[in-house]
Coordinates of C-alpha atoms in Angstrom, one line a residue:
M660 CA 116.8 105.5 121.1
Q661 CA 114.6 103.2 119.1
A662 CA 113.6 103.6 115.4
R663 CA 110.0 104.6 116.0
E664 CA 111.1 107.3 118.5
V665 CA 112.8 109.2 115.7
K666 CA 110.9 112.4 114.9
T667 CA 113.4 114.8 113.5
A668 CA 116.5 114.8 111.3
E669 CA 118.7 115.3 114.4
D670 CA 117.1 112.2 116.0
A671 CA 117.8 110.1 112.9
I672 CA 121.5 111.2 112.8
R673 CA 121.9 110.4 116.5
L674 CA 120.5 106.9 116.0
I675 CA 122.6 106.1 112.9
E676 CA 125.7 107.3 114.7
A677 CA 124.9 105.3 117.8
R678 CA 124.5 102.1 115.8
G679 CA 127.6 102.6 113.8
L680 CA 125.8 102.1 110.5
T681 CA 127.7 102.9 107.3
H682 CA 124.6 102.9 105.1
V683 CA 120.8 103.4 105.4
K684 CA 118.0 102.1 103.2
V685 CA 115.3 104.4 101.8
G686 CA 112.2 103.7 99.7
L687 CA 109.3 105.4 98.0
S688 CA 106.2 104.6 96.0
D689 CA 105.9 104.6 92.3
I690 CA 102.6 105.0 90.5
D691 CA 101.6 101.3 90.8
G692 CA 102.5 101.1 94.5
I693 CA 105.8 99.3 93.9
M694 CA 108.4 100.2 96.4
R695 CA 111.5 101.7 94.7
G696 CA 114.6 102.5 96.8
K697 CA 118.3 102.3 97.4
Y698 CA 121.0 102.2 100.0
L699 CA 122.6 105.6 100.9
A700 CA 126.0 106.0 102.5
K701 CA 125.8 107.6 105.9
D702 CA 127.2 111.0 104.9
K703 CA 125.0 111.1 101.8
F704 CA 122.0 110.2 103.9
I705 CA 122.8 112.9 106.5
S706 CA 123.2 115.5 103.8
A707 CA 119.9 114.4 102.2
L708 CA 118.1 114.7 105.5
K709 CA 118.9 118.4 105.5
S710 CA 118.4 119.3 101.8
G711 CA 116.8 116.3 100.0
F712 CA 118.4 114.3 97.2
G713 CA 117.9 113.6 93.6
F714 CA 116.1 110.4 92.5
C715 CA 115.7 109.7 88.8
N716 CA 112.1 110.6 87.9
V717 CA 111.8 107.6 85.6
V718 CA 110.2 105.8 88.6
L719 CA 107.2 108.0 87.9
G720 CA 107.4 107.4 84.2
W721 CA 107.6 103.6 83.9
D722 CA 105.3 100.7 84.6
L723 CA 105.7 97.9 87.0
N724 CA 107.9 96.0 84.5
D725 CA 110.1 99.1 84.0
Q726 CA 108.6 99.8 80.6
L727 CA 108.6 103.5 79.8
Y728 CA 105.2 105.2 79.4
D729 CA 104.8 106.7 76.0
N730 CA 101.9 109.0 76.7
V731 CA 102.7 111.0 79.9
Q732 CA 103.8 114.7 80.0
Y733 CA 105.5 114.9 83.3
T734 CA 108.5 112.8 82.3
G735 CA 109.8 110.9 79.3
W736 CA 112.4 111.0 76.6
H737 CA 111.2 114.5 75.9
T738 CA 112.6 115.5 79.3
A739 CA 115.6 113.1 79.2
Y740 CA 114.6 111.7 82.6
P741 CA 116.3 114.1 85.0
D742 CA 116.5 113.8 88.8
A743 CA 113.5 114.9 90.8
M744 CA 113.9 116.1 94.4
V745 CA 113.0 113.7 97.1
R746 CA 112.4 114.4 100.8
I747 CA 113.4 111.9 103.5
L748 CA 110.8 111.6 106.2
P749 CA 112.6 111.1 109.5
E750 CA 109.4 110.2 111.4
T751 CA 108.9 107.1 109.2
C752 CA 112.1 105.5 110.5
R753 CA 111.8 101.7 110.9
E754 CA 113.9 98.8 112.2
L755 CA 114.5 96.4 109.3
P756 CA 115.1 93.2 111.2
L757 CA 115.4 91.1 108.0
E758 CA 118.8 92.9 107.5
Q759 CA 121.4 92.7 110.2
V760 CA 124.7 94.7 109.9
N761 CA 127.3 94.0 112.6
G762 CA 124.6 92.8 114.9
Q763 CA 122.4 95.8 114.4
N764 CA 119.2 96.1 112.5
M765 CA 119.4 98.1 109.2
L766 CA 117.3 101.3 109.4
F767 CA 114.7 102.1 106.8
F768 CA 113.1 105.4 105.9
L769 CA 110.2 106.3 103.6
C770 CA 110.6 109.2 101.2
E771 CA 108.3 111.3 99.0
F772 CA 108.8 113.5 95.9
V773 CA 108.6 117.3 96.3
E774 CA 108.5 120.3 94.0
E775 CA 107.0 119.5 90.5
A776 CA 107.2 115.8 91.0
A777 CA 104.9 116.1 94.1
T778 CA 102.0 116.8 91.7
V779 CA 102.1 113.1 90.5
C780 CA 103.7 111.5 93.6
P781 CA 101.2 109.0 95.2
R782 CA 102.2 109.7 98.8
N783 CA 102.2 113.4 98.3
L784 CA 98.7 113.1 96.7
L785 CA 97.4 111.6 100.0
Q786 CA 99.1 114.4 102.0
R787 CA 97.2 117.0 99.9
V788 CA 93.9 115.2 100.6
L789 CA 94.7 115.0 104.3
K790 CA 95.4 118.7 104.3
R791 CA 91.9 119.3 102.8
A792 CA 90.5 117.2 105.7
E793 CA 92.5 119.3 108.2
D794 CA 91.3 122.6 106.7
M795 CA 87.7 121.3 107.0
G796 CA 88.3 120.6 110.7
Y797 CA 88.8 116.8 110.6
D798 CA 91.4 114.3 111.4
A799 CA 91.1 111.1 109.2
Y800 CA 91.7 107.6 110.5
S801 CA 92.0 104.4 108.5
A802 CA 92.8 100.8 108.6
L803 CA 93.5 98.6 105.5
E804 CA 92.9 94.9 105.1
Y805 CA 94.6 92.7 102.5
E806 CA 93.9 89.2 101.1
F807 CA 96.9 87.5 99.5
F808 CA 97.6 84.0 98.2
M809 CA 100.7 82.1 99.3
F810 CA 102.6 79.5 97.2
K811 CA 105.3 77.0 97.6
E812 CA 107.2 78.7 94.8
T813 CA 110.2 80.9 94.2
P814 CA 110.7 83.8 91.7
E815 CA 112.7 81.3 89.6
S816 CA 110.2 78.4 89.8
V817 CA 107.1 80.5 88.8
R818 CA 109.0 81.7 85.7
A819 CA 110.1 78.2 84.8
K820 CA 106.5 77.0 85.1
N821 CA 105.3 80.0 83.0
Y822 CA 103.0 80.8 86.0
Q823 CA 101.1 77.6 85.4
N824 CA 100.4 74.7 87.7
L825 CA 101.7 76.6 90.8
T826 CA 101.7 74.8 94.2
P827 CA 99.6 76.6 96.8
W828 CA 101.0 76.9 100.3
T829 CA 98.2 74.8 101.7
P830 CA 95.4 72.9 99.9
G831 CA 91.7 73.3 99.8
Y832 CA 89.1 75.8 101.0
F833 CA 89.5 76.3 104.7
G834 CA 88.6 79.8 105.9
Y835 CA 89.4 80.8 109.4
S836 CA 91.2 77.6 109.9
V837 CA 92.9 77.0 113.3
L838 CA 94.3 73.7 111.9
R839 CA 96.2 75.5 109.1
S840 CA 97.4 78.4 111.2
T841 CA 98.7 76.0 113.9
V842 CA 100.5 73.6 111.5
E843 CA 102.1 76.6 109.7
S844 CA 102.5 78.7 112.8
D845 CA 106.2 79.3 112.2
F846 CA 105.4 81.6 109.3
Y847 CA 102.4 83.2 111.0
H848 CA 104.5 84.2 114.0
Q849 CA 107.4 85.4 111.8
L850 CA 104.9 87.7 110.0
L851 CA 103.2 88.9 113.2
K852 CA 106.6 89.7 114.8
L853 CA 107.9 91.4 111.7
S854 CA 104.8 93.5 111.6
E855 CA 105.3 94.5 115.2
D856 CA 108.9 95.2 114.8
M857 CA 108.3 97.5 111.8
D858 CA 105.2 99.3 113.3
M859 CA 102.7 97.9 110.9
S860 CA 101.0 95.8 113.5
I861 CA 98.4 93.2 112.4
E862 CA 95.3 93.1 114.5
G863 CA 93.8 90.1 112.8
L864 CA 95.4 87.3 110.6
H865 CA 93.6 84.3 109.4
T866 CA 93.1 82.0 106.4
E867 CA 90.6 83.0 103.9
T868 CA 88.5 80.9 101.5
G869 CA 90.9 79.3 99.0
P870 CA 94.1 77.3 98.9
G871 CA 96.9 79.1 100.6
V872 CA 95.1 82.5 101.0
L873 CA 95.4 84.7 104.0
E874 CA 93.8 87.9 105.2
A875 CA 95.7 90.5 107.3
A876 CA 93.9 93.4 109.0
I877 CA 96.4 96.2 109.7
G878 CA 95.7 98.2 112.9
V879 CA 93.9 101.6 112.7
D880 CA 96.0 104.8 112.6
E881 CA 95.9 108.3 111.4
A882 CA 95.2 107.9 107.6
G883 CA 98.6 109.0 106.4
A884 CA 100.4 106.6 108.8
A885 CA 97.9 103.8 107.8
A886 CA 98.8 104.2 104.2
D887 CA 102.5 104.0 105.0
K888 CA 101.9 100.8 107.0
A889 CA 99.9 99.2 104.2
F890 CA 102.6 100.1 101.7
L891 CA 105.3 98.7 103.9
F892 CA 103.3 95.5 104.7
K893 CA 102.8 94.6 101.0
T894 CA 106.5 94.8 100.3
F895 CA 107.9 93.2 103.4
C896 CA 105.3 90.5 103.6
K897 CA 106.6 89.4 100.2
V898 CA 110.2 89.7 101.3
L899 CA 109.5 87.5 104.4
A900 CA 107.7 84.9 102.2
Q901 CA 110.6 84.6 99.8
R902 CA 113.0 84.3 102.8
N903 CA 110.9 81.2 103.6
D904 CA 111.0 79.8 100.0
L905 CA 107.4 80.9 99.6
M906 CA 105.8 83.6 97.4
A907 CA 102.9 85.9 98.2
T908 CA 100.8 87.6 95.5
F909 CA 98.5 90.5 95.9
M910 CA 97.1 90.1 92.4
A911 CA 93.4 90.9 92.3
K912 CA 92.6 87.5 90.8
W913 CA 95.4 85.0 90.1
S914 CA 93.0 82.2 88.8
H915 CA 89.5 82.1 87.6
N916 CA 89.0 79.0 89.8
Y917 CA 89.3 80.9 93.0
P918 CA 87.9 84.1 94.6
G919 CA 89.7 87.4 94.0
Q920 CA 91.8 89.3 96.5
S921 CA 90.5 92.5 98.1
G922 CA 92.1 95.5 99.7
H923 CA 89.3 96.9 101.9
I924 CA 89.6 100.4 103.4
H925 CA 88.1 101.4 106.8
L926 CA 87.6 105.1 107.3
S927 CA 86.4 107.5 110.0
L928 CA 86.7 111.2 110.8
R929 CA 87.2 112.9 114.1
D930 CA 86.5 116.6 114.8
R931 CA 89.7 118.4 115.4
N932 CA 88.2 120.8 118.0
S933 CA 86.2 118.4 120.1
G934 CA 88.2 115.3 119.5
K935 CA 85.0 113.4 119.1
S936 CA 83.9 111.2 116.2
A937 CA 82.4 113.2 113.3
F938 CA 80.7 110.0 112.2
Y939 CA 78.9 109.0 115.4
D940 CA 75.6 110.5 116.5
P941 CA 73.7 108.2 118.9
S942 CA 70.4 110.2 118.3
Q943 CA 70.4 109.1 114.6
Q944 CA 69.5 105.8 113.1
Y945 CA 72.5 103.4 113.1
G946 CA 74.4 106.1 115.0
M947 CA 75.1 107.6 111.5
S948 CA 75.8 111.4 111.9
K949 CA 74.9 113.9 109.3
T950 CA 78.6 114.2 108.5
Q951 CA 79.0 110.5 107.9
R952 CA 75.9 110.5 105.7
H953 CA 77.3 113.2 103.5
F954 CA 80.7 111.4 103.5
M955 CA 79.1 108.1 102.5
A956 CA 77.1 109.9 99.7
G957 CA 80.3 111.4 98.3
V958 CA 82.1 108.1 98.1
Q959 CA 79.0 106.6 96.5
R960 CA 78.6 109.4 94.0
Y961 CA 82.2 109.5 92.9
L962 CA 83.2 105.9 93.1
P963 CA 82.3 105.2 89.4
E964 CA 84.5 108.2 88.4
F965 CA 87.4 107.2 90.7
M966 CA 87.3 103.5 90.0
S967 CA 90.7 103.4 88.4
M968 CA 92.2 104.5 91.7
F969 CA 90.8 101.5 93.4
A970 CA 91.1 99.0 90.6
A971 CA 94.2 100.0 88.7
T972 CA 95.2 97.0 86.6
V973 CA 93.6 95.0 83.9
N974 CA 93.5 92.1 86.3
S975 CA 91.5 94.1 88.8
Y976 CA 88.4 93.8 86.7
S977 CA 88.6 90.0 86.5
R978 CA 87.7 90.1 90.2
L979 CA 84.6 92.2 89.6
V980 CA 82.2 89.5 88.5
P981 CA 78.9 88.3 90.1
G982 CA 79.1 85.8 93.0
Y983 CA 82.7 86.4 94.1
W984 CA 82.3 88.7 97.1
A985 CA 83.1 91.8 95.0
P986 CA 80.5 94.6 94.5
L987 CA 79.4 95.5 91.0
D988 CA 77.6 98.8 91.7
S989 CA 78.2 101.9 93.8
T990 CA 75.9 100.8 96.6
W991 CA 75.8 101.0 100.4
S992 CA 74.2 99.2 103.2
L993 CA 74.3 98.4 106.9
D994 CA 76.9 95.8 107.8
N995 CA 76.4 94.2 104.4
R996 CA 79.3 92.5 102.5
T997 CA 77.5 92.5 99.1
T998 CA 77.6 96.3 98.7
A999 CA 80.5 98.5 97.7
L1000 CA 80.2 100.5 100.9
R1001 CA 79.5 99.1 104.3
L1002 CA 78.2 101.2 107.2
I1003 CA 79.6 99.7 110.4
P1004 CA 77.7 101.1 113.4
G1005 CA 79.4 101.3 116.8
S1006 CA 80.4 104.0 119.2
D1007 CA 82.4 107.2 119.3
K1008 CA 85.5 105.0 119.0
S1009 CA 84.3 102.5 116.3
Q1010 CA 81.7 104.1 114.1
R1011 CA 83.1 103.9 110.6
M1012 CA 82.6 102.9 107.0
E1013 CA 84.3 100.3 104.8
V1014 CA 85.1 100.8 101.1
R1015 CA 85.0 97.2 99.8
I1016 CA 85.5 97.8 96.1
G1017 CA 89.2 98.0 96.1
S1018 CA 91.4 95.1 95.2
A1019 CA 94.7 94.0 96.8
D1020 CA 96.7 95.2 93.9
A1021 CA 95.8 98.9 94.4
N1022 CA 98.4 101.5 95.5
P1023 CA 97.3 102.2 99.1
Y1024 CA 98.2 105.9 98.8
I1025 CA 96.1 106.4 95.7
A1026 CA 93.1 104.2 96.9
L1027 CA 92.9 105.9 100.2
S1028 CA 93.2 109.3 98.5
A1029 CA 90.2 108.4 96.3
A1030 CA 88.0 107.2 99.2
L1031 CA 88.9 110.1 101.6
G1032 CA 88.7 112.7 98.8
A1033 CA 85.3 111.6 97.6
G1034 CA 83.9 111.5 101.1
L1035 CA 85.2 115.0 101.9
Y1036 CA 83.8 116.3 98.7
G1037 CA 80.4 114.8 99.7
I1038 CA 80.6 116.7 102.9
E1039 CA 81.4 120.0 101.1
Q1040 CA 78.5 119.5 98.7
Q1041 CA 76.2 118.1 101.4
L1042 CA 75.3 115.2 99.2
E1043 CA 72.7 112.6 100.3
P1044 CA 73.2 108.9 99.7
E1045 CA 71.0 106.7 97.5
P1046 CA 68.5 104.5 99.3
M1047 CA 70.2 101.9 101.5
V1048 CA 70.3 98.4 100.0
V1049 CA 68.6 95.7 102.0
G1050 CA 69.5 92.1 101.3
N1051 CA 71.7 90.6 98.6
A1052 CA 72.9 93.4 96.3
Y1053 CA 74.1 90.9 93.7
T1054 CA 70.5 90.0 92.9
Q1055 CA 69.2 93.5 92.6
Q1056 CA 69.2 96.1 89.8
F1057 CA 70.4 99.6 90.3
P1058 CA 70.3 102.9 88.3
D1059 CA 72.8 103.3 85.5
H1060 CA 74.6 106.2 87.3
L1061 CA 75.6 103.7 90.0
K1062 CA 77.1 101.2 87.6
L1063 CA 80.9 100.8 87.9
P1064 CA 83.2 100.7 84.9
N1065 CA 83.8 97.2 83.5
T1066 CA 87.3 97.7 82.2
L1067 CA 90.4 99.6 83.0
W1068 CA 90.1 101.6 79.8
E1069 CA 86.5 102.7 80.7
A1070 CA 87.6 103.6 84.2
A1071 CA 90.5 105.7 82.9
Q1072 CA 88.2 107.6 80.6
R1073 CA 85.8 108.3 83.5
F1074 CA 88.6 109.4 85.7
K1075 CA 90.1 111.7 83.0
G1076 CA 86.7 113.3 82.4
S1077 CA 85.9 113.8 86.1
E1078 CA 85.6 117.4 87.3
A1079 CA 85.6 116.2 90.9
A1080 CA 88.9 114.4 90.4
R1081 CA 90.5 117.5 89.0
V1082 CA 89.2 119.6 91.9
L1083 CA 90.5 117.1 94.5
F1084 CA 93.7 115.7 93.0
G1085 CA 94.8 118.4 90.5
D1086 CA 95.0 118.3 86.7
A1087 CA 98.6 117.1 86.7
F1088 CA 97.8 114.0 88.7
V1089 CA 94.6 113.2 86.8
D1090 CA 96.2 113.5 83.4
H1091 CA 99.3 111.5 84.5
F1092 CA 97.5 108.7 86.3
A1093 CA 94.8 108.3 83.5
A1094 CA 97.5 108.1 80.9
T1095 CA 99.3 105.4 82.9
R1096 CA 96.1 103.4 83.1
E1097 CA 95.6 103.7 79.4
W1098 CA 99.1 102.5 78.9
E1099 CA 98.4 99.5 81.1
E1100 CA 95.3 98.6 79.0
R1101 CA 97.1 99.0 75.7
E1102 CA 99.9 96.8 76.9
F1103 CA 97.3 94.0 77.6
R1104 CA 95.8 94.4 74.2
R1105 CA 99.2 93.7 72.6
H1106 CA 99.3 90.1 74.0
V1107 CA 97.4 86.9 73.1
T1108 CA 96.0 85.1 76.2
D1109 CA 95.9 81.4 76.8
W1110 CA 92.1 81.7 76.8
E1111 CA 92.2 83.0 73.2
L1112 CA 94.4 80.2 72.0
Q1113 CA 92.3 77.5 73.6
R1114 CA 89.1 79.0 72.3
Y1115 CA 90.0 80.0 68.8
F1116 CA 93.2 78.1 67.6
E1117 CA 91.5 75.0 66.1
I1118 CA 87.8 75.8 65.9
I1119 CA 87.3 79.1 64.4

């Protein structure tokens, strides 16, 4: 039996026994999309497969630097950080070829929080949105794309340099470069093979515009599986880079001198009864069905309110400036990369939409929940989209209600006050997530930036 053939707890136990493994690795998503996990001894793992296990709920109560949130209700010093119950997901079993034990690959399983913790768990959030789609008669499919910069650095060297004067993996602007990908083909092939081995296959990999920047398009899958693949890719791409004395960053914008890094989301729905695309209607203009039109309208309508789910860090908003391939308003158009939403016409198989607003630093579970939830709500409300943009959206003016938040603080306030968010995601998640984004903004305000020193130190 191979790892991706595992479907049940019994399958997982048989595979572990057959390989003679003494330990198994498990991982789950925190609020920021950072993978947190541990090794479990075989007996502990088998027990946990049947009845779950406790995982300190602090991972839902601290930021990406392990600093404790001071403004969330779910957990904190007031609860003394107890264990929360976690469910191991047998069907997510993966080979981990980067770890060999006695000639066998380590096995890796994803987990998710259950019971009360499920209300603020990112993966469980997406499962609830997917259940909404199912109840409406749809299966959701998605594919995520990520841009990321690579550096000839190590975790030690970037700290020694104070994150200044870093050496890119390759020099210059050279998008879609066959020269670069051939010269550096060893790493490309390692990444492609790792992605195949871990069932997060890349259907397209190329250089983007900027020194050392790549773009990887992960293959389409059922939306829950697509989010799992994106989550795994971001972690293990960085692992592989560091194994090669390189570093990959998924920051939204690591330097004002270079373009930002996106995390685009492709989405489509299929009718559960007929099996046909719910987005494709060849009798309509651009093949855009009534369902897709309502879905598009929902995402457009609620994007300003859900912005913090797509752009979740202070740095995310450094990317959202004119002229850098990032939309500034909640707009849509036909195959147009200057708008937030892109209608991609095709066939029953390929008709879809792309949400282009997200940055590479977003938690894939949360960003996909936002896009899918907003679209489903648009179908339920039978919303109609605003007029389609023609031409360069960057040079056009749009109504105020289409304006996107300019800062993380503003985005958090819009999210916290969103009735639609509370309907789709629940009060517990909305209050928790908004509070964590407020924390992130307040942490930023406590620090003095290099820009401030250079601008004010002598002159003012």
